[in-house]
XYZ file of C-alpha atoms in Angstrom:
426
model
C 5.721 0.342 0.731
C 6.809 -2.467 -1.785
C 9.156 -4.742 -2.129
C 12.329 -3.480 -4.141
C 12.651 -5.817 -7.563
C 15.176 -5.686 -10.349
C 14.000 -4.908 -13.606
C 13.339 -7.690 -15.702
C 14.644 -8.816 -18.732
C 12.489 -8.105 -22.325
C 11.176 -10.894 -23.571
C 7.940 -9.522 -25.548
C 8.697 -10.010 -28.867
C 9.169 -6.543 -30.978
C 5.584 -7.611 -32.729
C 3.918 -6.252 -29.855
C 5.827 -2.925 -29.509
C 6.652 -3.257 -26.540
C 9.480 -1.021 -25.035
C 10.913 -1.642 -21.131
C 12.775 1.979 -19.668
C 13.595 2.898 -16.460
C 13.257 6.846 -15.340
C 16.354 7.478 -17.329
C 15.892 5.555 -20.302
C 13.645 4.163 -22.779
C 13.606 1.610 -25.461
C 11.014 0.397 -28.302
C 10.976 -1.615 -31.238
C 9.593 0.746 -33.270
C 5.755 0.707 -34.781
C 3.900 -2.072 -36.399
C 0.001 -1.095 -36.293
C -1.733 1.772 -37.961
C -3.299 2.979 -34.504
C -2.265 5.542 -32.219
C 0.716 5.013 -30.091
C 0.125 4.585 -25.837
C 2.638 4.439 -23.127
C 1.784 2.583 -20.275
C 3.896 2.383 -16.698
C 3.804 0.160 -14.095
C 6.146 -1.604 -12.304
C 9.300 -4.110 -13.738
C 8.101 -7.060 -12.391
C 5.022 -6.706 -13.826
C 6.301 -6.020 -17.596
C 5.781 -9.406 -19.245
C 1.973 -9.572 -17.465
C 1.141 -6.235 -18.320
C 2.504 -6.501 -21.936
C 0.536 -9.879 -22.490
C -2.726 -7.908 -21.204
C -2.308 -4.917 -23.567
C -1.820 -7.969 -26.600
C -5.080 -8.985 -25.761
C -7.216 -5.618 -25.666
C -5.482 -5.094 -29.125
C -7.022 -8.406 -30.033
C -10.689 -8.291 -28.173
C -11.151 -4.503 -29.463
C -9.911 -4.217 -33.015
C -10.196 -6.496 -36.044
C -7.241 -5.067 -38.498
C -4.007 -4.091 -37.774
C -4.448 -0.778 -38.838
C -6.280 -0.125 -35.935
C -4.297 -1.615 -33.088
C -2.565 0.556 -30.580
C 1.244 0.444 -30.510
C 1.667 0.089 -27.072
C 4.974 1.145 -24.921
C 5.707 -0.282 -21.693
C 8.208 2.004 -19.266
C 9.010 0.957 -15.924
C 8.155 3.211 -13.227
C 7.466 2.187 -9.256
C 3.916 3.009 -8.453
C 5.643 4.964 -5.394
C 8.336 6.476 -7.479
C 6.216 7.740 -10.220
C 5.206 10.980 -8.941
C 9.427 11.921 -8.167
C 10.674 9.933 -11.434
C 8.463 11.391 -13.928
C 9.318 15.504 -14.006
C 7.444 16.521 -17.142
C 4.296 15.300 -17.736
C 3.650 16.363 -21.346
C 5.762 13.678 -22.162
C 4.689 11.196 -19.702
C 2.735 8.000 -20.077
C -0.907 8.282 -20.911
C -1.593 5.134 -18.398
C 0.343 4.563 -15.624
C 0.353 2.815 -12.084
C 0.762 4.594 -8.587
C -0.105 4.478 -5.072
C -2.705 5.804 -3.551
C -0.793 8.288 -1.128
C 0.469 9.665 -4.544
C -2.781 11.033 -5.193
C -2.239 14.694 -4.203
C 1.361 15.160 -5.686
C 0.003 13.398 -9.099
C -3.300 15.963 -8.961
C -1.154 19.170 -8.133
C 1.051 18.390 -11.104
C -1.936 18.737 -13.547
C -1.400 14.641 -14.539
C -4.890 13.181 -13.005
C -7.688 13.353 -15.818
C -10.948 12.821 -14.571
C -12.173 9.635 -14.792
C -15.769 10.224 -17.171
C -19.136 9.278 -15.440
C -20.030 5.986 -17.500
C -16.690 4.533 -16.074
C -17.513 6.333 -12.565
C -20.492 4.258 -12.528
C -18.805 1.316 -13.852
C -16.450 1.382 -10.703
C -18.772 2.043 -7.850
C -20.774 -1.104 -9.116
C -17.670 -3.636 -9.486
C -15.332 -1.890 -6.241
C -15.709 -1.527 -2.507
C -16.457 1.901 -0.942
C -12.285 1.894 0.285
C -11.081 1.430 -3.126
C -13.428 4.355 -4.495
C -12.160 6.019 -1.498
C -8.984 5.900 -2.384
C -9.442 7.128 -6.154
C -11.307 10.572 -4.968
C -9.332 13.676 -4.874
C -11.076 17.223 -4.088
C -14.523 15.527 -4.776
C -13.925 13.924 -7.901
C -13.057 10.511 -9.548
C -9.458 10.648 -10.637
C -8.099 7.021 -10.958
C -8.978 2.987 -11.447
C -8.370 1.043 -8.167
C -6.477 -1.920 -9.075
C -5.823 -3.571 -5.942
C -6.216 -3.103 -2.180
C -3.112 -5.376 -0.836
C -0.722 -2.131 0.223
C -0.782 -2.944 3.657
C 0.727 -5.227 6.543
C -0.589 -8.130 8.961
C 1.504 -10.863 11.071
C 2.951 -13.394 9.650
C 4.062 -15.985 12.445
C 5.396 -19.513 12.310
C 3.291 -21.888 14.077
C 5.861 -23.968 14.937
C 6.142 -22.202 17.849
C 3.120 -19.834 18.070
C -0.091 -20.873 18.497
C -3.188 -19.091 16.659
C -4.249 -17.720 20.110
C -0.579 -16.729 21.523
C -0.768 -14.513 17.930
C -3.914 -12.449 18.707
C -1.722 -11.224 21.408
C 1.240 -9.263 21.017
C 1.789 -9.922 25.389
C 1.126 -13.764 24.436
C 3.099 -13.555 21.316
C 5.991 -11.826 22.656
C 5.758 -14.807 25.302
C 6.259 -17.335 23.116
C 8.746 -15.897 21.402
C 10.667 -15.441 24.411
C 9.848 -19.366 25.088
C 11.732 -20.675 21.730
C 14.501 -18.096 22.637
C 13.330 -16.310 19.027
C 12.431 -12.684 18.218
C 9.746 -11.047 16.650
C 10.255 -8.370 13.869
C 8.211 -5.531 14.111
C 9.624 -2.058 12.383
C 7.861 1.024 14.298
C 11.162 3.009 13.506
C 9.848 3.248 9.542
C 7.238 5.590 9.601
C 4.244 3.167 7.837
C 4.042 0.964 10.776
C 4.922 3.436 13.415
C 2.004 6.013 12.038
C -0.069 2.907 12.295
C 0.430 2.195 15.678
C -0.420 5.364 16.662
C -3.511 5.274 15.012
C -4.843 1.911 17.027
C -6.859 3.807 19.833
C -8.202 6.108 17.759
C -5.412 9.253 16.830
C -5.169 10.120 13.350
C -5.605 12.947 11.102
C -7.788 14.697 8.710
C -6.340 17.346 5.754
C -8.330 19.932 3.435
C -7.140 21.019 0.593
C -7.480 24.258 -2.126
C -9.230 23.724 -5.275
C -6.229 23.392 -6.772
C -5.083 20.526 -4.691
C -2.432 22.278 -2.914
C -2.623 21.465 1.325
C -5.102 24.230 2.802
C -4.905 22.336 6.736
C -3.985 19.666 8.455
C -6.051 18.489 12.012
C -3.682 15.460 13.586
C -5.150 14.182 16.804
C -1.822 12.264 18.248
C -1.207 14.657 21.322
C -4.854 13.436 22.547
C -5.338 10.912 25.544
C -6.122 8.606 21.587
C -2.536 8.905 20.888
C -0.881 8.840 24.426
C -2.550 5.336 25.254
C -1.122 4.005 21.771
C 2.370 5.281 22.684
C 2.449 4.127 26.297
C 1.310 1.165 25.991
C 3.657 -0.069 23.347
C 6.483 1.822 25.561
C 5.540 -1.007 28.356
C 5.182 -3.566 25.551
C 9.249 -2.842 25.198
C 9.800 -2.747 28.560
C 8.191 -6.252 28.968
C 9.449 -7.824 25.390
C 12.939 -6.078 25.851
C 15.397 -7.337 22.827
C 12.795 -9.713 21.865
C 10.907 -7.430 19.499
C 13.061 -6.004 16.505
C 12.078 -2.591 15.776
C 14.146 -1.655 12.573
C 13.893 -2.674 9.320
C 16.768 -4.958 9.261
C 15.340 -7.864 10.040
C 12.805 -7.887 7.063
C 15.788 -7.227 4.559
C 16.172 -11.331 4.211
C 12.944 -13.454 5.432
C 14.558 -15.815 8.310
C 12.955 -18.958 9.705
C 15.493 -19.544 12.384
C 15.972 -16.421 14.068
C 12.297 -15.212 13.875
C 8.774 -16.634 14.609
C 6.672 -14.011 14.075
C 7.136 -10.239 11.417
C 4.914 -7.465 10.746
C 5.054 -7.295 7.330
C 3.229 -6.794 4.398
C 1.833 -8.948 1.386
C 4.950 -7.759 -1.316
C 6.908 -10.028 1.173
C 4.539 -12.945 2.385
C 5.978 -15.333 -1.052
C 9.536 -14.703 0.759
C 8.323 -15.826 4.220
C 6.239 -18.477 2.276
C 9.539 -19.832 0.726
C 11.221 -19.709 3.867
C 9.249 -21.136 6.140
C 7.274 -23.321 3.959
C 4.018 -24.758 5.654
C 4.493 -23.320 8.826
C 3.988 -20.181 7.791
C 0.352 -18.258 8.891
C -0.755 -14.684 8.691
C -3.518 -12.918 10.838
C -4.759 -9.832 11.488
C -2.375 -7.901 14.044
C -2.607 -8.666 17.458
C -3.814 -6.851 20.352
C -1.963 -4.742 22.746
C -3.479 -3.145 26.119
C -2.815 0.190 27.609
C -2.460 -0.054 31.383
C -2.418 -3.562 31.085
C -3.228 -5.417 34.811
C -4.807 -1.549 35.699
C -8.596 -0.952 36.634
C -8.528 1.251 33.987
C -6.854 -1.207 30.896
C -8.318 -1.017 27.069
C -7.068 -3.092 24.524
C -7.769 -3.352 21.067
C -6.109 -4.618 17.953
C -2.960 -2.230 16.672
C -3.500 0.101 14.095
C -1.987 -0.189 10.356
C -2.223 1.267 7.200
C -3.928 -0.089 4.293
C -2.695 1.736 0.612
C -4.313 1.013 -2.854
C -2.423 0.789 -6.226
C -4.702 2.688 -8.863
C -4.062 3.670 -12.279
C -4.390 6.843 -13.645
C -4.653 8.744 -16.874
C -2.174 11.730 -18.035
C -4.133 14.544 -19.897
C -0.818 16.221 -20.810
C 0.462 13.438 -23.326
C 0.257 13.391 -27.114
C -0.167 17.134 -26.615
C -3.678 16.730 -24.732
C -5.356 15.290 -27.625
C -9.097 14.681 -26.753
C -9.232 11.246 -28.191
C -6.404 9.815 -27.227
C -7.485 10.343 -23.355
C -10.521 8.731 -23.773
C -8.823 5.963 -25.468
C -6.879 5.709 -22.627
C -9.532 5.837 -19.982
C -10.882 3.003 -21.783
C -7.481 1.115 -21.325
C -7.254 2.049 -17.711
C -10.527 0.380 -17.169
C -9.807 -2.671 -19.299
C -6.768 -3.127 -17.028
C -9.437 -2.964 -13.904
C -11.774 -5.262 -14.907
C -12.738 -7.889 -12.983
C -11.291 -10.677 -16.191
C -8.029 -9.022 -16.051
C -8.375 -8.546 -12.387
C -9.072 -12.439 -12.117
C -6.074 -12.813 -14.306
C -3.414 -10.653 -12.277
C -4.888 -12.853 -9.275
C -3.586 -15.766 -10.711
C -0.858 -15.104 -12.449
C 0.892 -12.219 -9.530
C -1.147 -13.181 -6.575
C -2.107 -9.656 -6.346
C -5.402 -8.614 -4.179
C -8.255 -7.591 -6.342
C -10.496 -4.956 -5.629
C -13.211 -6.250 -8.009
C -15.782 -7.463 -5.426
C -16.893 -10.237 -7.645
C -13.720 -11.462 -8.125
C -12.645 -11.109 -4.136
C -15.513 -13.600 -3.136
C -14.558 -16.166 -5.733
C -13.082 -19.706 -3.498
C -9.564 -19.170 -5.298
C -9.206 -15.569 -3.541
C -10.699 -16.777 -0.151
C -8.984 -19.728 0.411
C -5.734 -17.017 0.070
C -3.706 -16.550 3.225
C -2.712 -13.229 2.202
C -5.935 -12.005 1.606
C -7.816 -12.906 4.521
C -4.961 -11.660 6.278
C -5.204 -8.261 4.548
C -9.333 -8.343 5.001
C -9.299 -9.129 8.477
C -7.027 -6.272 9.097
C -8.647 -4.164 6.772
C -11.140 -3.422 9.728
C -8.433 -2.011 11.842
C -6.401 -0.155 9.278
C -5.997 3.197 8.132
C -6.979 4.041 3.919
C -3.461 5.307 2.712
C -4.820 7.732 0.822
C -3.844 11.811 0.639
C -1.048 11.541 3.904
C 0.380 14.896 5.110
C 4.189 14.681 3.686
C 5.099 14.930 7.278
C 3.863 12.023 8.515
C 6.724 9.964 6.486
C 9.240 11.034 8.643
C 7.732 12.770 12.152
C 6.991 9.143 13.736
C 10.255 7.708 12.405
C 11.911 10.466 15.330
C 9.702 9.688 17.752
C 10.234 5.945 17.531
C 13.359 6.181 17.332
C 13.153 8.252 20.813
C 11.095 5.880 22.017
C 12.728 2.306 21.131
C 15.990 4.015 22.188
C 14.398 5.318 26.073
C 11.894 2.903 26.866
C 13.075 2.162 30.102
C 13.079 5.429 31.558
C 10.603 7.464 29.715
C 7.935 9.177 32.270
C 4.625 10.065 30.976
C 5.282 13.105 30.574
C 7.628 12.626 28.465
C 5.578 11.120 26.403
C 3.417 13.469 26.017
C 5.843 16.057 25.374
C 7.190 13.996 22.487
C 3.555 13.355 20.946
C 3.096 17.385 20.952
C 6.644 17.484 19.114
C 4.834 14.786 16.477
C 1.347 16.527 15.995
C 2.833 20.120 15.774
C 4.845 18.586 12.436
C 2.179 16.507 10.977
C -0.004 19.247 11.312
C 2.994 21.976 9.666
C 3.165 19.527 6.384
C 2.375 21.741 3.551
């Protein structure tokens, strides 16, 4: 998930060769150094940044124009990449995606293997999640760039106390109290999959050498699954209207009708704008199955936590040797903990540099304790069964529409319906 952003204007002057194109299209002032030429992709918003960083490895790494890289910049969504670019021998050498794109990007031959000295490099400067999150079929095939893909509560406490939030019973109270809702999108299939996941259900796939899908083992027809599901079907019963469960309601940040949203960190500058001061994020809260029963278990809900990496294309400039190592060394420039520091300050995006996550600056961040504290309760977006994008958005949808007067077995029923297609996703 990200937040959708119109592409921004150019304003890198042409001495830096710096090109902006969508999908469809792309532009470029033509070359100026005597070095090879490198396209990078990332996203639109983060042209002008990402432009100013590939300036400066021109300047730290070579002394003479002759050598510098001519760099191109194309646009590309790190969760569109994998759909908008359809022929990778033309492709960027560099380029940004997220980490659920790992499999698709592997299967179309455009993950080169990231060499040992950098492999070592990574697992001393990034957490074990983030290298998680770059392996594919036992190998190293990306540079983790950040670990802020993921969604917490963000609650105004105006009306909601710290401890009415570590409750979603208590929060729903008080929402109910100041005659507000609470926005909370189980319909889209990244929170609804997460939910699932927050007594334990989940998944596991294998896959062939060649990275196609060999199995899929999903868990969410287990007594795991079934106390996730019920208890958030009495959570509706007992929050009724009070709880939004589309994604409406996160389309425009509102600090009248709302005063608490699941959402994730592409939006919390929105809510920050909105709400101003008031505005505090958390971990999620709890929810209880069999709540009041002899035999009630709570614990905090479930989420999903994705990385953005970036990866190199071996297909470009016809496969030439040099050129990917050249841009191996650019992907890990552009994941060092400096630049990393730098996109910190300048994007408020979450590092994955662990040096650079325990500096003050980065701690005293809402968002990213948020995102940490939840980070122990999430699941790592990494390969997902293609399935799993739209089987929960049904049986939400079933559920948010016949709370009231779903039985158990129904329930069950449904979760069987659920597993059965994760586990089909191919």
């Amino acid at each position: 998930m990200e937040k959708k952003l119109k592409l921004s204007a150019v304003t890198t002057a042409c001495a830096l060769v710096v090109g902006v194109g969508a999908a469809v299209g792309l532009s470029s002032c033509g070359n100026t150094y005597g070095g090879p030429s490198i396209t990078v992709s990332g996203p639109a918003s983060q042209s002008q940044w990402l432009n100013a960083r590939l300036a400066d490895f021109n300047a730290t790494h070579f002394d003479s124009d002759a050598d510098r890289i001519n760099f191109t910049f194309v646009a590309h969504g790190e969760d569109k990449v994998d759909s908008e670019i359809t022929n990778w021998a033309t492709g960027p050498n560099v380029y940004a995606y997220a980490s659920d794109k790992i499999q698709p990007l592997y299967a179309a031959g455009a993950l080169a293997p990231v060499p040992d000295e950098y492999v070592t490099q990574l697992e001393q400067q990034v957490g074990d999640g983030a290298m998680e999150a770059a392996t594919f079929v036992n190998d190293i095939y990306a540079y983790p760039y950040t670990g802020d893909n993921g969604y917490f509560l963000m609650y105004n406490d105006d009306y909601v106390t710290a401890d009415q939030a570590s409750d979603i019973y208590s929060l729903v109270d008080a929402a109910k109290a100041a005659g507000k809702k609470i926005a909370y999108p189980i319909e889209e299939a990244f929170y609804g999959a997460g939910a699932l996941f927050t007594f334990g259900a989940g998944y596991e796939i294998e896959f062939t050498p060649t990275g196609a899908v060999s199995s899929v083992n999903a868990t969410f027809d287990t007594d795991a699954g079934f106390k996730a599901a019920k208890a958030f079907v009495d959570l509706l019963k007992y929050a009724g209207d009070t709880i939004i469960t589309d994604t409406d309601s996160q389309a425009a940040p509102d600090g009248d009708t709302l005063v608490a949203v699941v959402d994730g960190s592409w939006n919390a500058s929105s809510y920050t704008e909105t709400v101003g001061d008031s505005l505090q994020m958390s971990k999620l809260p709890t929810i209880t199955y069999n709540k009041g029963q002899t035999d009630a278990e709570t614990a905090t809900i479930g989420s999903f936590l994705g990385y953005k990496l970036y990866g190199v294309n071996p297909q470009a400039n016809g496969g030439d040797a040099e050129i990917v190592q050249l841009s191996h060394e650019i992907a890990m420039y552009l994941t060092s903990a400096g630049v990393q520091e730098n996109r910190f300050d300048e994007l408020q995006i979450v590092p994955t540099n662990e040096t650079v996550l325990e500096m003050e600056k980065v701690q005293d961040s809402k968002v990213v304790k948020a995102i940490g504290d939840q980070g122990k309760y999430a699941t790592a977006q990494t390969a997902v069964p293609g399935n799993l994008w739209t089987a929960p958005n049904t049986f939400w949808q079933n559920v948010t529409e016949n709370y009231s007067t779903l039985t158990d077995e129904q329930i069950r029923e449904a979760l069987a319906t659920l597993n059965t297609t994760v586990e089909e996703s191919r």
